mmCIF file of C-alpha atoms in Angstrom:
data_model
loop_
_atom_site.group_PDB
_atom_site.id
_atom_site.type_symbol
_atom_site.label_atom_id
_atom_site.label_comp_id
_atom_site.label_asym_id
_atom_site.label_seq_id
_atom_site.Cartn_x
_atom_site.Cartn_y
_atom_site.Cartn_z
ATOM 1 C CA MET A 1 0.000 0.000 0.000
ATOM 2 C CA SER A 2 1.476 3.358 -0.993
ATOM 3 C CA PHE A 3 1.766 6.173 1.520
ATOM 4 C CA ASP A 4 -0.241 9.380 1.135
ATOM 5 C CA PRO A 5 1.333 12.299 3.079
ATOM 6 C CA THR A 6 -2.060 13.996 3.418
ATOM 7 C CA THR A 7 -3.256 11.216 5.752
ATOM 8 C CA LEU A 8 -1.002 12.455 8.572
ATOM 9 C CA LYS A 9 -2.568 14.713 11.210
ATOM 10 C CA TYR A 10 -1.386 18.279 10.695
ATOM 11 C CA ASN A 11 -2.095 21.211 13.027
ATOM 12 C CA GLU A 12 -4.303 24.168 12.163
ATOM 13 C CA GLN A 13 -1.441 25.737 10.184
ATOM 14 C CA GLY A 14 -1.081 22.547 8.129
ATOM 15 C CA LEU A 15 2.162 21.570 9.882
ATOM 16 C CA ILE A 16 3.453 18.510 11.700
ATOM 17 C CA PRO A 17 6.498 18.361 14.003
ATOM 18 C CA ALA A 18 9.456 16.436 12.609
ATOM 19 C CA ILE A 19 12.224 15.165 14.863
ATOM 20 C CA ALA A 20 15.576 14.468 13.200
ATOM 21 C CA GLN A 21 17.666 11.705 14.768
ATOM 22 C CA ASP A 22 21.109 10.459 13.747
ATOM 23 C CA ALA A 23 20.615 7.045 12.149
ATOM 24 C CA GLU A 24 24.000 5.759 13.348
ATOM 25 C CA ASP A 25 24.227 6.736 17.013
ATOM 26 C CA GLY A 26 20.662 7.768 17.906
ATOM 27 C CA THR A 27 21.468 11.370 18.846
ATOM 28 C CA VAL A 28 18.379 13.584 18.680
ATOM 29 C CA LEU A 29 19.530 16.393 16.401
ATOM 30 C CA MET A 30 16.675 18.844 15.995
ATOM 31 C CA LEU A 31 12.969 19.494 15.733
ATOM 32 C CA ALA A 32 11.449 21.355 12.807
ATOM 33 C CA TRP A 33 8.153 21.464 10.936
ATOM 34 C CA MET A 34 6.875 19.906 7.730
ATOM 35 C CA ASN A 35 3.711 20.301 5.715
ATOM 36 C CA ALA A 36 2.339 17.603 3.389
ATOM 37 C CA GLU A 37 4.379 18.911 0.463
ATOM 38 C CA ALA A 38 7.625 18.886 2.491
ATOM 39 C CA VAL A 39 6.871 15.287 3.518
ATOM 40 C CA ALA A 40 6.352 14.329 -0.127
ATOM 41 C CA MET A 41 9.522 16.146 -1.221
ATOM 42 C CA THR A 42 11.560 14.435 1.517
ATOM 43 C CA LEU A 43 10.307 10.999 0.502
ATOM 44 C CA GLN A 44 10.832 11.664 -3.227
ATOM 45 C CA THR A 45 14.316 13.186 -3.034
ATOM 46 C CA GLY A 46 15.862 11.653 0.078
ATOM 47 C CA LYS A 47 16.878 15.196 1.103
ATOM 48 C CA VAL A 48 15.124 16.197 4.311
ATOM 49 C CA THR A 49 12.920 19.189 3.529
ATOM 50 C CA TYR A 50 11.215 21.331 6.148
ATOM 51 C CA TRP A 51 8.787 24.242 6.175
ATOM 52 C CA SER A 52 10.205 27.434 7.678
ATOM 53 C CA ARG A 53 7.511 29.118 9.738
ATOM 54 C CA SER A 54 9.453 32.393 9.895
ATOM 55 C CA ARG A 55 10.224 32.592 6.162
ATOM 56 C CA GLN A 56 7.036 30.822 5.019
ATOM 57 C CA ALA A 57 9.118 28.765 2.594
ATOM 58 C CA PHE A 58 10.587 25.302 2.116
ATOM 59 C CA TRP A 59 14.149 24.691 3.212
ATOM 60 C CA ILE A 60 16.225 21.681 2.374
ATOM 61 C CA LYS A 61 18.497 21.052 5.336
ATOM 62 C CA GLY A 62 22.053 21.936 4.346
ATOM 63 C CA GLU A 63 21.149 23.651 1.093
ATOM 64 C CA THR A 64 23.033 26.809 2.080
ATOM 65 C CA SER A 65 25.225 25.586 4.978
ATOM 66 C CA GLY A 66 26.359 22.288 3.463
ATOM 67 C CA HIS A 67 25.189 20.504 6.638
ATOM 68 C CA VAL A 68 22.994 18.109 4.716
ATOM 69 C CA GLN A 69 20.557 15.588 6.172
ATOM 70 C CA LYS A 70 20.161 12.510 3.997
ATOM 71 C CA LEU A 71 17.052 10.480 4.753
ATOM 72 C CA VAL A 72 17.688 6.936 5.998
ATOM 73 C CA ASP A 73 14.226 6.102 7.351
ATOM 74 C CA PHE A 74 10.902 7.933 7.634
ATOM 75 C CA ARG A 75 8.592 7.083 10.535
ATOM 76 C CA TYR A 76 5.528 8.543 12.182
ATOM 77 C CA ASP A 77 3.999 7.920 15.590
ATOM 78 C CA CYS A 78 0.905 5.947 16.572
ATOM 79 C CA ASP A 79 -1.294 9.061 16.578
ATOM 80 C CA GLU A 80 0.017 10.056 13.130
ATOM 81 C CA ASP A 81 0.755 13.576 14.413
ATOM 82 C CA CYS A 82 4.553 13.533 14.708
ATOM 83 C CA ILE A 83 7.326 12.483 12.328
ATOM 84 C CA LEU A 84 10.705 10.924 13.088
ATOM 85 C CA VAL A 85 13.305 11.125 10.346
ATOM 86 C CA LEU A 86 16.430 9.035 10.777
ATOM 87 C CA VAL A 87 19.212 10.792 8.918
ATOM 88 C CA ASN A 88 22.845 10.779 7.983
ATOM 89 C CA GLN A 89 23.886 14.230 9.171
ATOM 90 C CA GLN A 90 26.866 15.975 7.598
ATOM 91 C CA GLY A 91 28.287 18.578 9.971
ATOM 92 C CA PRO A 92 26.301 20.292 12.711
ATOM 93 C CA ALA A 93 22.515 20.042 12.706
ATOM 94 C CA CYS A 94 21.936 23.192 14.760
ATOM 95 C CA HIS A 95 22.127 26.714 13.354
ATOM 96 C CA THR A 96 24.462 27.485 16.309
ATOM 97 C CA ASN A 97 26.966 25.081 14.699
ATOM 98 C CA ARG A 98 26.449 22.425 17.350
ATOM 99 C CA ARG A 99 25.870 18.772 16.511
ATOM 100 C CA SER A 100 22.415 18.925 18.123
ATOM 101 C CA CYS A 101 19.954 21.692 18.941
ATOM 102 C CA PHE A 102 19.474 19.992 22.317
ATOM 103 C CA TYR A 103 22.737 21.186 23.863
ATOM 104 C CA THR A 104 21.361 22.729 27.046
ATOM 105 C CA ALA A 105 20.360 20.717 30.117
ATOM 106 C CA VAL A 106 18.956 21.608 33.521
ATOM 107 C CA ARG A 107 20.616 19.513 36.205
ATOM 108 C CA ASP A 108 19.983 20.068 39.902
ATOM 109 C CA GLY A 109 18.309 23.357 39.012
ATOM 110 C CA VAL A 110 21.340 24.627 37.103
ATOM 111 C CA THR A 111 21.544 25.218 33.350
ATOM 112 C CA GLN A 112 24.484 23.451 31.714
ATOM 113 C CA GLU A 113 25.794 23.714 28.179
ATOM 114 C CA LEU A 114 26.517 20.175 27.021
ATOM 115 C CA MET A 115 28.455 20.863 23.837
ATOM 116 C CA ALA A 116 30.418 23.630 22.179
ATOM 117 C CA PRO A 117 29.985 24.686 18.565
ATOM 118 C CA MET A 118 31.696 22.366 16.074
ATOM 119 C CA VAL A 119 32.902 25.114 13.780
#
């Protein structure tokens, strides 16, 4: 049975959260948003494509930075309202030049930076 991206459950803006995870080591890299067309483009090209809420435009991860995400596996959750893309990440995933956007932790009530920028 072929997959129809429009069957996923999008929010009122027509978007669905997409979590990017490193396919090799399981690191959670980032969270961004997709619409049905970005889902279709990702599946067709193998280049992870998101919808930028601030620019109101598609963005292919790494198109300008060179920090490309190549799709390894595309999954969605049991409620069909969240996507997980397993990727091969080239370079940092975060716009702060860190491997992951999740580089800040709160431990014992104190904020800690877990990783420095890669570049």
